[in-house]
Amino acid sequence: MPLDEKRDLKVNDVAYESGSIQSEVKLDGPVSLEERRLVRKLDRRILPIACLILDRSNLGNARLQGLAKDVLGGDPTGKRFDWTNSVFFFSYVLCQIPATILAKLLPPRLWLGCAAIGWGICSTLMSTSYNQAGLMAARIGLGVFEAGFGPGIPLYFSRTRIAPCLLVWFAAVAGAFGGLLAFGIQHVHVGIANWRLLFIIEGIPAILLGLIAITFLPNRPETTTFFTEEEREIALIRANCDTSGDVGYHVTSSMRSRTGEHIYLGGVIYFGANAALASISAFLPTIIKTFGYTNARAQLLTVPPYAVTSVVITISSWSSDRLLSRGPFIMVTSAVGGIGYILLLTVHNNHVRYFATFCIVSGTYTTIGLVIAWYAHNLGSETKRATGTPLYMAIGQCGSILGSHLFPATEGPRYIKGFSVLSGLLFLGTICACILTTHFRYENARRDRVYGKHIPGTRVDTSELADRAPGFRYVV
């Protein structure tokens, strides 16, 4: 069949009828040389752009650089900072589901690039704020545009079979870099406040990266000009390895592909992890300062926990990929984060308390990355990922709103309430991960009994039933 005719076929037809390519791209077994080359080509083009866009504004670092004094009237109780921080998550939660559905309907490089440009503009505008209202308006805009990028990028990665954990790994690296950047800016003497310079340095590169994304990010495999015809066929087979279903710029209408009870349990895990993440992002420099360090020293000491976290994410992601298992790893990492908060609650030695921040940061970030990777497979079809991903993420981001209000200045330096609540939520996440793992194991065994054993590499039609398709098997 001529290649021009093949391009007009549905993606699944291409996967089946590309005889020469099918022999090279194995659905089960060693990866071919051609596929390795394609993966390297995708990694070189996608990862640098997507990961550099990812970093959020360092509001927590800006707090120690005079933001509260200049914009929030001194904020003796810390409540103004809490609301300024949390207003971001209100717009983020409200816009996640419609934004991610639109991300399925529009070319990804245009959607992600425009989201990055809007994010960069809002981050830069934060530097121009002279009162709380202006700062909050910029933060609301920040949430709107990040809602287009946050859930949209895992959906984009699922099309190209790039591990979503890589994004969280880079988020941890960005957290370390943010601490170094804040420490460096602390010693810069210029005509504007240090916190304003911090937002400018973060915002302007994001705008430029958005323009680069619009120009260079590959679109869907079936439409991008980034591939040769041979690479296109390999990419289509990779994108639909083991499953075949709804693809293209549309959303299926099947109600059974839209929801699943396990999405809500995943949302509970994500809720606790995001409550901890929001508190880390906004309050980690403040918490470390309570150990008796200066503002500049506290900024610098935020770097090692993030650096260690990048290593933990790498090891846990590689191990869970090799074992084809996510749930047990989530149980462990969520529990490690909970133990970190218990150490902050019960131990008075500052060295142990600083070690606790390593447990919290590594446990929280790794949990989030593993949950995203878990649901990237277990939602079954592209439409369900487009609707289910922002659903459990929206539930999780409600935890971010809670986490933003757990550390008022009046409760420092012990922050008993905040540490207790976050510890309980992370242990609750451990329990939910255990329940989900048991449920997925039971459901896989039930389908094996009723429909027969699943043969690895067998293509499953998930277009209508998504993960409820008889031949679909969950990652546990």
Short mmCIF file of N, CA, C and O in Angstrom, two decimals, residues 193-302:
data_model
loop_
_atom_site.label_atom_id
_atom_site.label_comp_id
_atom_site.label_asym_id
_atom_site.label_seq_id
_atom_site.Cartn_x
_atom_site.Cartn_y
_atom_site.Cartn_z
N ALA A 193 13.74 45.84 43.73
CA ALA A 193 13.76 44.86 44.82
C ALA A 193 14.15 43.48 44.30
O ALA A 193 13.83 43.13 43.16
N ASN A 194 14.82 42.71 45.14
CA ASN A 194 15.28 41.38 44.73
C ASN A 194 14.14 40.47 44.30
O ASN A 194 14.26 39.70 43.34
N TRP A 195 13.00 40.53 45.01
CA TRP A 195 11.89 39.63 44.67
C TRP A 195 11.30 39.98 43.31
O TRP A 195 10.84 39.09 42.59
N ARG A 196 11.33 41.27 42.95
CA ARG A 196 10.84 41.65 41.62
C ARG A 196 11.77 41.10 40.53
O ARG A 196 11.32 40.59 39.50
N LEU A 197 13.06 41.19 40.78
CA LEU A 197 14.03 40.65 39.82
C LEU A 197 13.86 39.14 39.66
O LEU A 197 13.99 38.60 38.55
N LEU A 198 13.53 38.45 40.75
CA LEU A 198 13.32 37.01 40.70
C LEU A 198 12.19 36.65 39.75
O LEU A 198 12.32 35.74 38.92
N PHE A 199 11.06 37.36 39.83
CA PHE A 199 9.93 37.08 38.96
C PHE A 199 10.23 37.43 37.51
O PHE A 199 9.77 36.75 36.58
N ILE A 200 11.00 38.49 37.28
CA ILE A 200 11.36 38.87 35.91
C ILE A 200 12.25 37.79 35.28
O ILE A 200 12.05 37.37 34.13
N ILE A 201 13.24 37.32 36.05
CA ILE A 201 14.15 36.30 35.54
C ILE A 201 13.42 35.00 35.25
O ILE A 201 13.78 34.24 34.34
N GLU A 202 12.35 34.70 36.01
CA GLU A 202 11.56 33.50 35.75
C GLU A 202 10.59 33.68 34.58
O GLU A 202 10.36 32.74 33.82
N GLY A 203 10.01 34.87 34.44
CA GLY A 203 8.94 35.08 33.48
C GLY A 203 9.38 35.24 32.04
O GLY A 203 8.81 34.62 31.13
N ILE A 204 10.39 36.04 31.81
CA ILE A 204 10.80 36.35 30.43
C ILE A 204 11.29 35.10 29.69
O ILE A 204 10.90 34.86 28.54
N PRO A 205 12.13 34.24 30.30
CA PRO A 205 12.52 33.01 29.58
C PRO A 205 11.33 32.11 29.24
O PRO A 205 11.35 31.44 28.20
N ALA A 206 10.30 32.10 30.09
CA ALA A 206 9.12 31.27 29.80
C ALA A 206 8.41 31.76 28.53
O ALA A 206 7.91 30.95 27.74
N ILE A 207 8.37 33.07 28.32
CA ILE A 207 7.77 33.62 27.11
C ILE A 207 8.56 33.17 25.88
O ILE A 207 7.99 32.72 24.87
N LEU A 208 9.87 33.26 25.98
CA LEU A 208 10.72 32.85 24.85
C LEU A 208 10.59 31.35 24.59
O LEU A 208 10.53 30.91 23.43
N LEU A 209 10.51 30.56 25.66
CA LEU A 209 10.35 29.11 25.49
C LEU A 209 9.01 28.76 24.88
O LEU A 209 8.89 27.79 24.13
N GLY A 210 7.97 29.55 25.19
CA GLY A 210 6.68 29.34 24.57
C GLY A 210 6.75 29.53 23.06
O GLY A 210 6.16 28.75 22.29
N LEU A 211 7.46 30.56 22.62
CA LEU A 211 7.63 30.78 21.19
C LEU A 211 8.42 29.65 20.54
O LEU A 211 8.12 29.20 19.43
N ILE A 212 9.43 29.15 21.27
CA ILE A 212 10.21 28.02 20.77
C ILE A 212 9.33 26.78 20.67
O ILE A 212 9.41 26.01 19.70
N ALA A 213 8.44 26.56 21.67
CA ALA A 213 7.55 25.40 21.66
C ALA A 213 6.62 25.44 20.45
O ALA A 213 6.40 24.41 19.79
N ILE A 214 6.06 26.62 20.15
CA ILE A 214 5.16 26.75 19.01
C ILE A 214 5.88 26.40 17.71
O ILE A 214 5.31 25.81 16.78
N THR A 215 7.15 26.72 17.66
CA THR A 215 7.93 26.51 16.43
C THR A 215 8.47 25.09 16.30
O THR A 215 8.44 24.51 15.21
N PHE A 216 8.92 24.51 17.41
CA PHE A 216 9.71 23.28 17.32
C PHE A 216 9.07 22.03 17.91
O PHE A 216 9.51 20.92 17.59
N LEU A 217 8.08 22.14 18.81
CA LEU A 217 7.50 20.93 19.39
C LEU A 217 6.79 20.12 18.30
O LEU A 217 6.04 20.68 17.50
N PRO A 218 6.97 18.81 18.26
CA PRO A 218 6.23 17.99 17.30
C PRO A 218 4.74 17.95 17.64
O PRO A 218 4.36 17.93 18.82
N ASN A 219 3.89 17.93 16.63
CA ASN A 219 2.46 17.71 16.83
C ASN A 219 2.21 16.20 16.96
O ASN A 219 3.13 15.42 17.16
N ARG A 220 0.95 15.79 16.82
CA ARG A 220 0.61 14.38 16.91
C ARG A 220 1.40 13.59 15.85
O ARG A 220 1.69 14.13 14.78
N PRO A 221 1.75 12.33 16.12
CA PRO A 221 2.56 11.56 15.16
C PRO A 221 1.97 11.50 13.76
O PRO A 221 2.70 11.52 12.77
N GLU A 222 0.62 11.46 13.65
CA GLU A 222 0.01 11.30 12.33
C GLU A 222 0.00 12.59 11.51
O GLU A 222 -0.28 12.56 10.31
N THR A 223 0.33 13.74 12.14
CA THR A 223 0.27 15.01 11.40
C THR A 223 1.58 15.78 11.38
O THR A 223 1.75 16.66 10.55
N THR A 224 2.49 15.49 12.29
CA THR A 224 3.70 16.30 12.38
C THR A 224 4.60 16.13 11.16
O THR A 224 4.66 15.05 10.57
N THR A 225 5.29 17.18 10.80
CA THR A 225 6.29 17.12 9.72
C THR A 225 7.67 16.79 10.27
O THR A 225 8.64 16.74 9.52
N PHE A 226 7.74 16.56 11.58
CA PHE A 226 9.01 16.28 12.25
C PHE A 226 9.55 14.89 11.88
O PHE A 226 10.73 14.64 11.96
N PHE A 227 8.65 13.98 11.47
CA PHE A 227 9.03 12.60 11.19
C PHE A 227 9.18 12.35 9.69
O PHE A 227 8.51 12.97 8.87
N THR A 228 10.05 11.40 9.37
CA THR A 228 10.00 10.79 8.04
C THR A 228 8.82 9.82 8.03
O THR A 228 8.22 9.54 9.08
N GLU A 229 8.47 9.30 6.84
CA GLU A 229 7.34 8.38 6.77
C GLU A 229 7.59 7.11 7.58
O GLU A 229 6.68 6.58 8.24
N GLU A 230 8.81 6.62 7.56
CA GLU A 230 9.14 5.43 8.35
C GLU A 230 9.03 5.73 9.84
O GLU A 230 8.48 4.93 10.61
N GLU A 231 9.55 6.89 10.26
CA GLU A 231 9.47 7.26 11.67
C GLU A 231 8.03 7.47 12.11
O GLU A 231 7.66 7.15 13.24
N ARG A 232 7.20 8.00 11.20
CA ARG A 232 5.79 8.22 11.53
C ARG A 232 5.10 6.89 11.87
O ARG A 232 4.35 6.79 12.84
N GLU A 233 5.35 5.88 11.06
CA GLU A 233 4.71 4.59 11.30
C GLU A 233 5.20 3.97 12.61
O GLU A 233 4.42 3.40 13.37
N ILE A 234 6.50 4.11 12.89
CA ILE A 234 7.02 3.59 14.15
C ILE A 234 6.40 4.34 15.33
O ILE A 234 6.01 3.73 16.34
N ALA A 235 6.28 5.67 15.21
CA ALA A 235 5.71 6.47 16.29
C ALA A 235 4.25 6.11 16.54
O ALA A 235 3.79 6.07 17.69
N LEU A 236 3.49 5.85 15.46
CA LEU A 236 2.08 5.46 15.62
C LEU A 236 1.95 4.12 16.33
O LEU A 236 1.06 3.93 17.16
N ILE A 237 2.84 3.19 16.00
CA ILE A 237 2.80 1.90 16.68
C ILE A 237 3.16 2.05 18.14
O ILE A 237 2.53 1.48 19.03
N ARG A 238 4.19 2.88 18.43
CA ARG A 238 4.57 3.11 19.83
C ARG A 238 3.43 3.76 20.61
O ARG A 238 3.15 3.40 21.75
N ALA A 239 2.78 4.74 20.00
CA ALA A 239 1.72 5.47 20.70
C ALA A 239 0.54 4.58 21.04
O ALA A 239 -0.21 4.85 21.98
N ASN A 240 0.36 3.50 20.28
CA ASN A 240 -0.78 2.61 20.49
C ASN A 240 -0.34 1.20 20.86
O ASN A 240 -1.06 0.23 20.62
N CYS A 241 0.85 1.09 21.43
CA CYS A 241 1.35 -0.21 21.84
C CYS A 241 0.43 -0.82 22.90
O CYS A 241 0.12 -0.16 23.90
N ASP A 242 -0.01 -2.03 22.68
CA ASP A 242 -0.89 -2.80 23.57
C ASP A 242 -2.34 -2.35 23.52
O ASP A 242 -3.24 -3.12 23.83
N THR A 243 -2.61 -1.08 23.20
CA THR A 243 -4.01 -0.62 23.13
C THR A 243 -4.22 0.11 21.82
O THR A 243 -3.31 0.67 21.24
N SER A 244 -5.45 0.12 21.36
CA SER A 244 -5.82 0.91 20.20
C SER A 244 -7.14 1.57 20.53
O SER A 244 -8.00 0.97 21.15
N GLY A 245 -7.29 2.81 20.17
CA GLY A 245 -8.53 3.46 20.57
C GLY A 245 -8.70 4.81 19.94
O GLY A 245 -8.25 5.06 18.82
N ASP A 246 -9.35 5.71 20.67
CA ASP A 246 -9.66 7.02 20.13
C ASP A 246 -8.40 7.85 20.02
O ASP A 246 -7.66 8.04 20.96
N VAL A 247 -8.12 8.31 18.82
CA VAL A 247 -6.96 9.15 18.57
C VAL A 247 -7.40 10.28 17.66
O VAL A 247 -8.47 10.26 17.09
N GLY A 248 -6.54 11.29 17.54
CA GLY A 248 -6.88 12.42 16.68
C GLY A 248 -7.49 13.56 17.47
O GLY A 248 -7.63 13.52 18.68
N TYR A 249 -7.89 14.60 16.75
CA TYR A 249 -8.41 15.81 17.37
C TYR A 249 -9.91 15.68 17.60
O TYR A 249 -10.72 16.38 17.00
N HIS A 250 -10.29 14.75 18.47
CA HIS A 250 -11.69 14.58 18.80
C HIS A 250 -11.80 13.88 20.15
O HIS A 250 -10.83 13.33 20.65
N VAL A 251 -13.00 13.92 20.74
CA VAL A 251 -13.27 13.25 22.01
C VAL A 251 -14.42 12.29 21.78
O VAL A 251 -15.44 12.65 21.19
N THR A 252 -14.27 11.02 22.23
CA THR A 252 -15.33 10.05 22.03
C THR A 252 -16.51 10.38 22.93
O THR A 252 -16.37 10.99 23.98
N SER A 253 -17.69 9.91 22.52
CA SER A 253 -18.91 10.24 23.25
C SER A 253 -19.34 9.15 24.22
O SER A 253 -20.33 9.30 24.93
N SER A 254 -18.61 8.04 24.28
CA SER A 254 -19.01 6.94 25.16
C SER A 254 -18.92 7.35 26.62
O SER A 254 -17.86 7.74 27.10
N MET A 255 -20.01 7.25 27.35
CA MET A 255 -20.02 7.62 28.76
C MET A 255 -19.15 6.67 29.58
O MET A 255 -18.54 7.07 30.56
N ARG A 256 -19.05 5.43 29.15
CA ARG A 256 -18.30 4.46 29.94
C ARG A 256 -16.80 4.70 29.86
O ARG A 256 -16.04 4.13 30.63
N SER A 257 -16.35 5.53 28.91
CA SER A 257 -14.92 5.82 28.82
C SER A 257 -14.55 7.04 29.63
O SER A 257 -13.39 7.43 29.67
N ARG A 258 -15.50 7.65 30.31
CA ARG A 258 -15.23 8.93 30.94
C ARG A 258 -14.83 8.84 32.40
O ARG A 258 -14.00 9.60 32.87
N THR A 259 -15.46 8.00 33.17
CA THR A 259 -15.23 8.01 34.60
C THR A 259 -14.87 6.62 35.11
O THR A 259 -15.07 5.62 34.45
N GLY A 260 -14.37 6.57 36.31
CA GLY A 260 -14.06 5.32 36.99
C GLY A 260 -13.85 5.62 38.45
O GLY A 260 -13.27 6.65 38.81
N GLU A 261 -14.32 4.71 39.29
CA GLU A 261 -14.25 4.97 40.73
C GLU A 261 -12.81 5.10 41.21
O GLU A 261 -12.52 5.83 42.17
N HIS A 262 -11.87 4.41 40.52
CA HIS A 262 -10.48 4.48 40.98
C HIS A 262 -9.87 5.86 40.75
O HIS A 262 -8.85 6.19 41.37
N ILE A 263 -10.48 6.66 39.87
CA ILE A 263 -9.97 8.02 39.66
C ILE A 263 -10.07 8.82 40.95
O ILE A 263 -9.19 9.62 41.29
N TYR A 264 -11.14 8.60 41.72
CA TYR A 264 -11.34 9.38 42.93
C TYR A 264 -10.37 8.97 44.04
O TYR A 264 -9.91 9.82 44.81
N LEU A 265 -10.05 7.68 44.12
CA LEU A 265 -9.03 7.26 45.08
C LEU A 265 -7.67 7.83 44.70
O LEU A 265 -6.90 8.26 45.56
N GLY A 266 -7.39 7.84 43.38
CA GLY A 266 -6.17 8.50 42.93
C GLY A 266 -6.17 9.97 43.27
O GLY A 266 -5.13 10.55 43.62
N GLY A 267 -7.36 10.59 43.20
CA GLY A 267 -7.47 11.99 43.58
C GLY A 267 -7.15 12.22 45.04
O GLY A 267 -6.56 13.25 45.40
N VAL A 268 -7.51 11.27 45.91
CA VAL A 268 -7.20 11.39 47.34
C VAL A 268 -5.69 11.34 47.56
O VAL A 268 -5.13 12.13 48.34
N ILE A 269 -5.02 10.40 46.88
CA ILE A 269 -3.55 10.33 46.98
C ILE A 269 -2.95 11.64 46.51
O ILE A 269 -2.05 12.22 47.15
N TYR A 270 -3.44 12.11 45.37
CA TYR A 270 -2.92 13.35 44.78
C TYR A 270 -3.24 14.55 45.66
O TYR A 270 -2.47 15.51 45.71
N PHE A 271 -4.39 14.51 46.35
CA PHE A 271 -4.78 15.58 47.27
C PHE A 271 -3.73 15.75 48.36
O PHE A 271 -3.24 16.86 48.62
N GLY A 272 -3.38 14.64 49.04
CA GLY A 272 -2.40 14.72 50.11
C GLY A 272 -1.04 15.15 49.62
O GLY A 272 -0.36 15.98 50.24
N ALA A 273 -0.61 14.59 48.48
CA ALA A 273 0.71 14.93 47.95
C ALA A 273 0.78 16.39 47.52
O ALA A 273 1.79 17.06 47.74
N ASN A 274 -0.31 16.90 46.94
CA ASN A 274 -0.30 18.30 46.52
C ASN A 274 -0.44 19.26 47.69
O ASN A 274 0.08 20.39 47.62
N ALA A 275 -1.13 18.86 48.75
CA ALA A 275 -1.16 19.69 49.95
C ALA A 275 0.26 19.86 50.49
O ALA A 275 0.68 20.97 50.85
N ALA A 276 1.01 18.75 50.49
CA ALA A 276 2.40 18.81 50.94
C ALA A 276 3.26 19.61 49.96
O ALA A 276 4.11 20.41 50.36
N LEU A 277 3.02 19.42 48.65
CA LEU A 277 3.81 20.13 47.64
C LEU A 277 3.60 21.63 47.72
O LEU A 277 4.55 22.42 47.63
N ALA A 278 2.34 22.06 47.90
CA ALA A 278 2.06 23.49 48.00
C ALA A 278 2.73 24.10 49.21
O ALA A 278 3.26 25.22 49.15
N SER A 279 2.72 23.36 50.31
CA SER A 279 3.38 23.89 51.52
C SER A 279 4.89 23.94 51.34
O SER A 279 5.54 24.89 51.79
N ILE A 280 5.44 22.94 50.64
CA ILE A 280 6.89 22.94 50.38
C ILE A 280 7.27 24.13 49.50
O ILE A 280 8.23 24.86 49.79
N SER A 281 6.51 24.31 48.41
CA SER A 281 6.83 25.38 47.46
C SER A 281 6.80 26.75 48.12
O SER A 281 7.64 27.61 47.84
N ALA A 282 5.81 26.96 48.98
CA ALA A 282 5.62 28.29 49.56
C ALA A 282 6.33 28.50 50.88
O ALA A 282 6.70 29.63 51.22
N PHE A 283 6.55 27.41 51.65
CA PHE A 283 7.00 27.59 53.02
C PHE A 283 8.31 26.90 53.37
O PHE A 283 8.79 27.05 54.50
N LEU A 284 8.91 26.13 52.45
CA LEU A 284 10.15 25.45 52.80
C LEU A 284 11.25 26.42 53.23
O LEU A 284 11.90 26.18 54.27
N PRO A 285 11.48 27.53 52.53
CA PRO A 285 12.49 28.48 53.03
C PRO A 285 12.14 29.02 54.42
O PRO A 285 13.03 29.18 55.27
N THR A 286 10.84 29.27 54.66
CA THR A 286 10.42 29.78 55.96
C THR A 286 10.62 28.74 57.05
O THR A 286 11.07 29.05 58.16
N ILE A 287 10.30 27.47 56.75
CA ILE A 287 10.48 26.39 57.73
C ILE A 287 11.96 26.23 58.06
O ILE A 287 12.33 26.10 59.24
N ILE A 288 12.82 26.23 57.05
CA ILE A 288 14.25 26.08 57.30
C ILE A 288 14.80 27.27 58.09
O ILE A 288 15.68 27.11 58.95
N LYS A 289 14.25 28.44 57.86
CA LYS A 289 14.68 29.61 58.63
C LYS A 289 14.41 29.42 60.11
O LYS A 289 15.16 29.93 60.96
N THR A 290 13.32 28.70 60.47
CA THR A 290 13.02 28.48 61.89
C THR A 290 14.06 27.60 62.57
O THR A 290 14.06 27.50 63.80
N PHE A 291 14.95 26.97 61.81
CA PHE A 291 16.02 26.17 62.42
C PHE A 291 17.14 27.06 62.94
O PHE A 291 18.10 26.56 63.52
N GLY A 292 17.03 28.38 62.70
CA GLY A 292 18.00 29.32 63.23
C GLY A 292 18.92 29.92 62.20
O GLY A 292 19.94 30.53 62.55
N TYR A 293 18.57 29.81 60.91
CA TYR A 293 19.43 30.32 59.84
C TYR A 293 18.97 31.70 59.38
O TYR A 293 17.83 32.10 59.58
N THR A 294 19.90 32.43 58.72
CA THR A 294 19.54 33.71 58.12
C THR A 294 18.71 33.48 56.87
O THR A 294 18.61 32.35 56.36
N ASN A 295 18.12 34.58 56.34
CA ASN A 295 17.31 34.45 55.12
C ASN A 295 18.12 33.87 53.97
O ASN A 295 17.66 32.95 53.27
N ALA A 296 19.34 34.40 53.75
CA ALA A 296 20.16 33.93 52.63
C ALA A 296 20.57 32.47 52.82
O ALA A 296 20.54 31.67 51.88
N ARG A 297 20.93 32.11 54.06
CA ARG A 297 21.33 30.73 54.33
C ARG A 297 20.15 29.78 54.14
O ARG A 297 20.31 28.67 53.61
N ALA A 298 18.97 30.21 54.55
CA ALA A 298 17.77 29.37 54.38
C ALA A 298 17.47 29.15 52.89
O ALA A 298 17.07 28.05 52.50
N GLN A 299 17.66 30.20 52.08
CA GLN A 299 17.47 30.03 50.64
C GLN A 299 18.41 28.97 50.09
O GLN A 299 18.01 28.09 49.30
N LEU A 300 19.67 29.02 50.52
CA LEU A 300 20.67 28.09 50.01
C LEU A 300 20.39 26.66 50.48
O LEU A 300 20.60 25.70 49.72
N LEU A 301 19.91 26.51 51.70
CA LEU A 301 19.68 25.18 52.26
C LEU A 301 18.44 24.50 51.68
O LEU A 301 18.17 23.33 52.00
N THR A 302 17.67 25.20 50.84
CA THR A 302 16.57 24.52 50.14
C THR A 302 17.09 23.69 48.97
O THR A 302 16.35 22.83 48.45
#
